PDB file of C-alpha atoms and ligand atoms in Angstrom:
ATOM      1  CA  MET A 144    -168.835  -5.452  -2.680  1.00  0.00           C
ATOM      2  CA  PHE A 145    -167.390  -7.685  -0.091  1.00  0.00           C
ATOM      3  CA  VAL A 146    -168.413 -11.354   0.033  1.00  0.00           C
ATOM      4  CA  VAL A 147    -167.491 -13.817   2.588  1.00  0.00           C
ATOM      5  CA  ILE A 148    -168.070 -17.686   2.407  1.00  0.00           C
ATOM      6  CA  GLU A 149    -168.190 -19.412   5.672  1.00  0.00           C
ATOM      7  CA  GLY A 150    -168.780 -22.994   6.951  1.00  0.00           C
ATOM      8  CA  ILE A 151    -167.175 -25.886   8.564  1.00  0.00           C
ATOM      9  CA  ASP A 152    -164.174 -27.656   7.175  1.00  0.00           C
ATOM     10  CA  GLY A 153    -165.229 -29.680   4.273  1.00  0.00           C
ATOM     11  CA  CYS A 154    -168.418 -27.846   3.504  1.00  0.00           C
ATOM     12  CA  GLY A 155    -167.394 -27.006  -0.077  1.00  0.00           C
ATOM     13  CA  LYS A 156    -166.523 -23.386   0.447  1.00  0.00           C
ATOM     14  CA  SER A 157    -163.379 -23.325  -1.549  1.00  0.00           C
ATOM     15  CA  THR A 158    -165.114 -24.969  -4.612  1.00  0.00           C
ATOM     16  CA  GLN A 159    -168.096 -22.497  -4.278  1.00  0.00           C
ATOM     17  CA  ALA A 160    -165.646 -19.402  -3.867  1.00  0.00           C
ATOM     18  CA  ARG A 161    -163.836 -20.514  -7.044  1.00  0.00           C
ATOM     19  CA  LEU A 162    -167.073 -20.812  -8.972  1.00  0.00           C
ATOM     20  CA  LEU A 163    -168.170 -17.413  -7.919  1.00  0.00           C
ATOM     21  CA  PHE A 164    -164.850 -15.820  -8.724  1.00  0.00           C
ATOM     22  CA  GLU A 165    -164.985 -17.292 -12.198  1.00  0.00           C
ATOM     23  CA  TRP A 166    -168.651 -16.319 -12.675  1.00  0.00           C
ATOM     24  CA  LEU A 167    -168.049 -12.765 -11.716  1.00  0.00           C
ATOM     25  CA  LYS A 168    -164.980 -12.396 -13.833  1.00  0.00           C
ATOM     26  CA  GLY A 169    -166.767 -13.709 -16.752  1.00  0.00           C
ATOM     27  CA  MET A 170    -169.163 -10.962 -16.350  1.00  0.00           C
ATOM     28  CA  ASP A 171    -166.148  -8.555 -16.539  1.00  0.00           C
ATOM     29  CA  HIS A 172    -166.076  -7.692 -12.898  1.00  0.00           C
ATOM     30  CA  ASP A 173    -162.671  -7.031 -11.140  1.00  0.00           C
ATOM     31  CA  VAL A 174    -162.542  -9.757  -8.495  1.00  0.00           C
ATOM     32  CA  LEU A 175    -160.143 -10.533  -5.687  1.00  0.00           C
ATOM     33  CA  LEU A 176    -160.377 -14.089  -4.436  1.00  0.00           C
ATOM     34  CA  THR A 177    -158.739 -14.354  -1.001  1.00  0.00           C
ATOM     35  CA  ALA A 178    -158.815 -16.333   2.251  1.00  0.00           C
ATOM     36  CA  GLU A 179    -158.072 -16.568   5.998  1.00  0.00           C
ATOM     37  CA  PRO A 180    -155.907 -17.745   7.445  1.00  0.00           C
ATOM     38  CA  THR A 181    -153.678 -15.672   4.975  1.00  0.00           C
ATOM     39  CA  LYS A 182    -150.449 -16.667   3.401  1.00  0.00           C
ATOM     40  CA  ASN A 183    -148.733 -13.905   5.339  1.00  0.00           C
ATOM     41  CA  LYS A 184    -146.341 -14.281   8.285  1.00  0.00           C
ATOM     42  CA  ILE A 185    -149.004 -14.497  10.887  1.00  0.00           C
ATOM     43  CA  GLY A 186    -151.031 -16.954   8.713  1.00  0.00           C
ATOM     44  CA  ILE A 187    -147.809 -19.153   8.282  1.00  0.00           C
ATOM     45  CA  PHE A 188    -147.562 -19.398  12.027  1.00  0.00           C
ATOM     46  CA  ILE A 189    -151.285 -20.258  12.425  1.00  0.00           C
ATOM     47  CA  ARG A 190    -150.795 -23.143   9.920  1.00  0.00           C
ATOM     48  CA  GLU A 191    -148.043 -24.456  12.185  1.00  0.00           C
ATOM     49  CA  ILE A 192    -150.631 -24.500  15.058  1.00  0.00           C
ATOM     50  CA  LEU A 193    -153.249 -26.036  12.920  1.00  0.00           C
ATOM     51  CA  SER A 194    -150.964 -28.775  11.848  1.00  0.00           C
ATOM     52  CA  GLY A 195    -150.337 -29.573  15.493  1.00  0.00           C
ATOM     53  CA  SER A 196    -146.484 -28.838  15.373  1.00  0.00           C
ATOM     54  CA  GLU A 197    -146.959 -25.798  17.594  1.00  0.00           C
ATOM     55  CA  LYS A 198    -149.257 -25.452  20.477  1.00  0.00           C
ATOM     56  CA  VAL A 199    -150.872 -22.211  21.999  1.00  0.00           C
ATOM     57  CA  ASP A 200    -153.689 -21.331  24.393  1.00  0.00           C
ATOM     58  CA  PRO A 201    -157.099 -20.928  22.355  1.00  0.00           C
ATOM     59  CA  LYS A 202    -157.199 -17.443  23.384  1.00  0.00           C
ATOM     60  CA  THR A 203    -153.842 -16.766  21.848  1.00  0.00           C
ATOM     61  CA  LEU A 204    -155.024 -18.577  18.681  1.00  0.00           C
ATOM     62  CA  ALA A 205    -157.980 -16.299  18.542  1.00  0.00           C
ATOM     63  CA  LEU A 206    -155.767 -13.279  18.883  1.00  0.00           C
ATOM     64  CA  LEU A 207    -153.437 -14.581  16.105  1.00  0.00           C
ATOM     65  CA  PHE A 208    -156.444 -15.139  13.753  1.00  0.00           C
ATOM     66  CA  THR A 209    -157.659 -11.698  14.613  1.00  0.00           C
ATOM     67  CA  ALA A 210    -154.242 -10.107  14.034  1.00  0.00           C
ATOM     68  CA  ASP A 211    -153.859 -12.016  10.774  1.00  0.00           C
ATOM     69  CA  ARG A 212    -157.346 -10.594   9.776  1.00  0.00           C
ATOM     70  CA  TYR A 213    -156.183  -7.026  10.706  1.00  0.00           C
ATOM     71  CA  GLU A 214    -153.269  -7.207   8.195  1.00  0.00           C
ATOM     72  CA  HIS A 215    -155.611  -8.806   5.688  1.00  0.00           C
ATOM     73  CA  LEU A 216    -158.196  -6.053   5.929  1.00  0.00           C
ATOM     74  CA  GLU A 217    -155.700  -3.151   5.984  1.00  0.00           C
ATOM     75  CA  ASN A 218    -153.417  -4.304   3.335  1.00  0.00           C
ATOM     76  CA  GLU A 219    -155.578  -6.389   0.958  1.00  0.00           C
ATOM     77  CA  ILE A 220    -159.209  -6.045   1.491  1.00  0.00           C
ATOM     78  CA  LYS A 221    -159.566  -2.172   1.899  1.00  0.00           C
ATOM     79  CA  PRO A 222    -157.189  -1.412  -0.952  1.00  0.00           C
ATOM     80  CA  ALA A 223    -159.233  -3.765  -3.177  1.00  0.00           C
ATOM     81  CA  LEU A 224    -162.336  -2.149  -2.205  1.00  0.00           C
ATOM     82  CA  SER A 225    -161.110   1.322  -2.869  1.00  0.00           C
ATOM     83  CA  ASP A 226    -160.130   0.090  -6.478  1.00  0.00           C
ATOM     84  CA  GLY A 227    -163.741  -0.884  -6.946  1.00  0.00           C
ATOM     85  CA  LYS A 228    -163.082  -4.581  -6.841  1.00  0.00           C
ATOM     86  CA  ILE A 229    -165.464  -7.421  -5.660  1.00  0.00           C
ATOM     87  CA  ILE A 230    -163.829  -9.255  -2.831  1.00  0.00           C
ATOM     88  CA  ILE A 231    -164.509 -12.867  -2.136  1.00  0.00           C
ATOM     89  CA  SER A 232    -163.108 -14.176   1.072  1.00  0.00           C
ATOM     90  CA  GLU A 233    -163.097 -17.607   2.352  1.00  0.00           C
ATOM     91  CA  ARG A 234    -163.570 -17.108   6.027  1.00  0.00           C
ATOM     92  CA  TYR A 235    -163.554 -13.840   8.102  1.00  0.00           C
ATOM     93  CA  TYR A 236    -164.495 -13.026  11.581  1.00  0.00           C
ATOM     94  CA  HIS A 237    -167.368 -15.472  11.907  1.00  0.00           C
ATOM     95  CA  SER A 238    -164.754 -18.135  11.783  1.00  0.00           C
ATOM     96  CA  THR A 239    -162.979 -16.955  14.755  1.00  0.00           C
ATOM     97  CA  ILE A 240    -166.315 -16.541  16.679  1.00  0.00           C
ATOM     98  CA  ALA A 241    -167.469 -19.974  15.671  1.00  0.00           C
ATOM     99  CA  TYR A 242    -164.320 -22.033  15.866  1.00  0.00           C
ATOM    100  CA  GLN A 243    -162.625 -20.524  18.881  1.00  0.00           C
ATOM    101  CA  SER A 244    -165.813 -20.473  20.884  1.00  0.00           C
ATOM    102  CA  ALA A 245    -166.072 -24.174  20.097  1.00  0.00           C
ATOM    103  CA  GLN A 246    -162.594 -24.339  21.689  1.00  0.00           C
ATOM    104  CA  GLY A 247    -164.080 -22.791  24.983  1.00  0.00           C
ATOM    105  CA  VAL A 248    -163.247 -19.042  24.497  1.00  0.00           C
ATOM    106  CA  ASN A 249    -165.861 -16.754  25.721  1.00  0.00           C
ATOM    107  CA  ARG A 250    -168.034 -15.901  22.665  1.00  0.00           C
ATOM    108  CA  GLU A 251    -168.716 -12.206  23.694  1.00  0.00           C
ATOM    109  CA  TRP A 252    -164.945 -11.679  24.220  1.00  0.00           C
ATOM    110  CA  LEU A 253    -164.453 -12.927  20.534  1.00  0.00           C
ATOM    111  CA  ILE A 254    -167.250 -10.842  19.243  1.00  0.00           C
ATOM    112  CA  ASP A 255    -165.755  -7.709  20.930  1.00  0.00           C
ATOM    113  CA  LEU A 256    -162.246  -8.450  19.766  1.00  0.00           C
ATOM    114  CA  ASN A 257    -163.566  -8.510  16.148  1.00  0.00           C
ATOM    115  CA  ASN A 258    -165.532  -5.300  16.479  1.00  0.00           C
ATOM    116  CA  TYR A 259    -163.032  -3.370  14.561  1.00  0.00           C
ATOM    117  CA  ALA A 260    -163.550  -5.403  11.326  1.00  0.00           C
ATOM    118  CA  LEU A 261    -165.260  -3.907   8.445  1.00  0.00           C
ATOM    119  CA  LYS A 262    -168.784  -5.651   8.008  1.00  0.00           C
ATOM    120  CA  PRO A 263    -168.932  -7.630   4.795  1.00  0.00           C
ATOM    121  CA  THR A 264    -171.875  -6.838   2.306  1.00  0.00           C
ATOM    122  CA  VAL A 265    -172.867 -10.394   2.780  1.00  0.00           C
ATOM    123  CA  THR A 266    -171.785 -13.589   4.489  1.00  0.00           C
ATOM    124  CA  ILE A 267    -172.950 -16.926   3.112  1.00  0.00           C
ATOM    125  CA  PHE A 268    -172.771 -19.777   5.397  1.00  0.00           C
ATOM    126  CA  LEU A 269    -172.647 -23.142   3.508  1.00  0.00           C
ATOM    127  CA  ASP A 270    -174.653 -25.368   5.706  1.00  0.00           C
ATOM    128  CA  VAL A 271    -173.242 -28.876   5.897  1.00  0.00           C
ATOM    129  CA  LYS A 272    -173.402 -31.054   8.979  1.00  0.00           C
ATOM    130  CA  ALA A 273    -170.135 -32.472  10.511  1.00  0.00           C
ATOM    131  CA  GLY A 274    -171.025 -36.029   9.641  1.00  0.00           C
ATOM    132  CA  VAL A 275    -171.251 -35.066   5.965  1.00  0.00           C
ATOM    133  CA  ALA A 276    -168.233 -32.781   5.906  1.00  0.00           C
ATOM    134  CA  VAL A 277    -165.740 -35.307   7.421  1.00  0.00           C
ATOM    135  CA  LYS A 278    -166.648 -37.676   4.743  1.00  0.00           C
ATOM    136  CA  ARG A 279    -165.898 -35.128   1.982  1.00  0.00           C
ATOM    137  CA  ALA A 280    -162.493 -33.788   2.762  1.00  0.00           C
ATOM    138  CA  GLU A 281    -159.194 -34.999   3.832  1.00  0.00           C
ATOM    139  CA  MET A 282    -158.963 -34.225   7.593  1.00  0.00           C
ATOM    140  CA  THR A 283    -155.461 -33.519   8.665  1.00  0.00           C
ATOM    141  CA  GLU A 284    -155.553 -30.406  10.791  1.00  0.00           C
ATOM    142  CA  ILE A 285    -156.268 -30.113  14.489  1.00  0.00           C
ATOM    143  CA  PHE A 286    -159.891 -28.902  14.123  1.00  0.00           C
ATOM    144  CA  GLU A 287    -160.685 -31.493  11.391  1.00  0.00           C
ATOM    145  CA  ASN A 288    -162.624 -34.025  13.307  1.00  0.00           C
ATOM    146  CA  LYS A 289    -166.383 -34.794  13.575  1.00  0.00           C
ATOM    147  CA  ASN A 290    -166.780 -34.038  17.465  1.00  0.00           C
ATOM    148  CA  PHE A 291    -165.149 -30.664  17.287  1.00  0.00           C
ATOM    149  CA  LEU A 292    -166.827 -29.733  13.905  1.00  0.00           C
ATOM    150  CA  GLU A 293    -170.171 -30.557  15.473  1.00  0.00           C
ATOM    151  CA  LYS A 294    -169.419 -27.884  18.042  1.00  0.00           C
ATOM    152  CA  VAL A 295    -168.429 -25.355  15.513  1.00  0.00           C
ATOM    153  CA  TYR A 296    -171.460 -25.972  13.385  1.00  0.00           C
ATOM    154  CA  THR A 297    -173.767 -25.323  16.391  1.00  0.00           C
ATOM    155  CA  GLU A 298    -171.811 -22.074  16.968  1.00  0.00           C
ATOM    156  CA  TYR A 299    -172.407 -21.093  13.258  1.00  0.00           C
ATOM    157  CA  LEU A 300    -176.199 -21.531  13.733  1.00  0.00           C
ATOM    158  CA  ARG A 301    -176.262 -18.795  16.433  1.00  0.00           C
ATOM    159  CA  PHE A 302    -175.411 -16.095  14.040  1.00  0.00           C
ATOM    160  CA  ASP A 303    -178.425 -13.934  12.768  1.00  0.00           C
ATOM    161  CA  ASP A 304    -176.285 -11.916  10.222  1.00  0.00           C
ATOM    162  CA  ILE A 305    -175.401 -14.754   7.779  1.00  0.00           C
ATOM    163  CA  LYS A 306    -177.210 -16.078   4.792  1.00  0.00           C
ATOM    164  CA  ARG A 307    -177.602 -19.921   5.041  1.00  0.00           C
ATOM    165  CA  VAL A 308    -177.399 -21.922   1.946  1.00  0.00           C
ATOM    166  CA  ASP A 309    -178.031 -25.637   2.032  1.00  0.00           C
ATOM    167  CA  GLY A 310    -174.717 -27.185   1.047  1.00  0.00           C
ATOM    168  CA  ASN A 311    -175.942 -30.826   0.887  1.00  0.00           C
ATOM    169  CA  GLN A 312    -177.196 -30.312  -2.618  1.00  0.00           C
ATOM    170  CA  GLY A 313    -175.123 -30.936  -5.781  1.00  0.00           C
ATOM    171  CA  LEU A 314    -172.537 -28.523  -6.638  1.00  0.00           C
ATOM    172  CA  GLU A 315    -174.473 -26.696  -9.253  1.00  0.00           C
ATOM    173  CA  ILE A 316    -177.569 -26.329  -7.071  1.00  0.00           C
ATOM    174  CA  VAL A 317    -175.629 -24.906  -4.257  1.00  0.00           C
ATOM    175  CA  PHE A 318    -173.869 -22.436  -6.782  1.00  0.00           C
ATOM    176  CA  ASP A 319    -177.289 -21.423  -8.155  1.00  0.00           C
ATOM    177  CA  ARG A 320    -178.368 -20.432  -4.712  1.00  0.00           C
ATOM    178  CA  ILE A 321    -175.220 -18.393  -4.223  1.00  0.00           C
ATOM    179  CA  LYS A 322    -175.576 -16.693  -7.720  1.00  0.00           C
ATOM    180  CA  GLY A 323    -179.261 -15.776  -6.677  1.00  0.00           C
ATOM    181  CA  ILE A 324    -177.973 -13.956  -3.482  1.00  0.00           C
ATOM    182  CA  ILE A 325    -175.081 -12.186  -5.236  1.00  0.00           C
ATOM    183  CA  SER A 326    -177.257 -11.128  -8.232  1.00  0.00           C
ATOM    184  CA  GLU A 327    -179.407  -9.168  -5.918  1.00  0.00           C
ATOM    185  CA  LEU A 328    -176.407  -7.288  -4.736  1.00  0.00           C
ATOM    186  CA  ILE A 329    -174.699  -6.287  -8.146  1.00  0.00           C
TER     187      ILE A 329
HETATM  188  P1  TYD B 660    -159.550 -23.594   6.123  1.00  0.00           P
HETATM  189  O1  TYD B 660    -160.470 -22.603   5.381  1.00  0.00           O
HETATM  190  O2  TYD B 660    -159.971 -24.907   6.345  1.00  0.00           O
HETATM  191  O3  TYD B 660    -158.194 -23.690   5.218  1.00  0.00           O
HETATM  192  P2  TYD B 660    -157.882 -24.875   4.201  1.00  0.00           P
HETATM  193  O4  TYD B 660    -158.985 -25.124   3.564  1.00  0.00           O
HETATM  194  O5  TYD B 660    -156.771 -24.211   3.303  1.00  0.00           O
HETATM  195  O6  TYD B 660    -157.265 -25.972   5.159  1.00  0.00           O
HETATM  196  O7  TYD B 660    -158.983 -22.904   7.446  1.00  0.00           O
HETATM  197  C1  TYD B 660    -158.092 -23.594   8.334  1.00  0.00           C
HETATM  198  C2  TYD B 660    -158.600 -23.845   9.505  1.00  0.00           C
HETATM  199  O8  TYD B 660    -158.654 -22.621  10.492  1.00  0.00           O
HETATM  200  C3  TYD B 660    -160.046 -24.398   9.690  1.00  0.00           C
HETATM  201  O9  TYD B 660    -160.173 -25.557  10.539  1.00  0.00           O
HETATM  202  C4  TYD B 660    -160.751 -23.290  10.380  1.00  0.00           C
HETATM  203  C5  TYD B 660    -159.785 -22.597  11.163  1.00  0.00           C
HETATM  204  N1  TYD B 660    -160.040 -21.216  11.625  1.00  0.00           N
HETATM  205  C6  TYD B 660    -160.207 -20.871  12.996  1.00  0.00           C
HETATM  206  O10 TYD B 660    -160.267 -21.808  13.827  1.00  0.00           O
HETATM  207  N2  TYD B 660    -160.317 -19.536  13.227  1.00  0.00           N
HETATM  208  C7  TYD B 660    -160.505 -18.570  12.235  1.00  0.00           C
HETATM  209  O11 TYD B 660    -160.565 -17.238  12.587  1.00  0.00           O
HETATM  210  C8  TYD B 660    -160.232 -19.003  10.979  1.00  0.00           C
HETATM  211  C9  TYD B 660    -160.010 -17.846   9.887  1.00  0.00           C
HETATM  212  C10 TYD B 660    -159.935 -20.180  10.583  1.00  0.00           C
END
């Protein structure tokens, strides 16, 4: 099973991914908790761009995220799936489509670019609006500002292949909803 957790910066996805990881491990499942951008070479270069120390065209950034994803998929996700593991990934191709369209890149081009990517079993979207999210998290990277995240949020709402979970509730309530979704799949 391949679970993806998506949402704008500050939506609480790292916390929920960690809770899900611990919960599944506690039930004796073999689980891989992973994230994009990755910690590999391309991911490290992406971090430099996100910090503002390097600048590239938004289309180049989309290609970099997608290349980072290809490596992630081939070298980590697919082998883990073959080993029968449950994979939890913080972010996957919906992030590229939402964030890079918000940067002005053509949405269809981004969808086509990511067509190669294996479809997750489920993608959970933690629905938190930009105004709430910016108050929650420390915002230091280039995309971490209210105006931009509002655009990203609007892009996320256009997907029809994601499960929306209200992320405004308390941590436990949000996690109960996620557990409900995952329980039906395992
Ligand atoms: P994020 O999940 O926020 O990492 P961390 O919590 O470790 O800072 O991801 C970093 C940023 O990258 C975030 O602003 C979303 C952005 N991003 C894209 O713009 N496109 C993508 O394809 C991905 C995976 C992330």
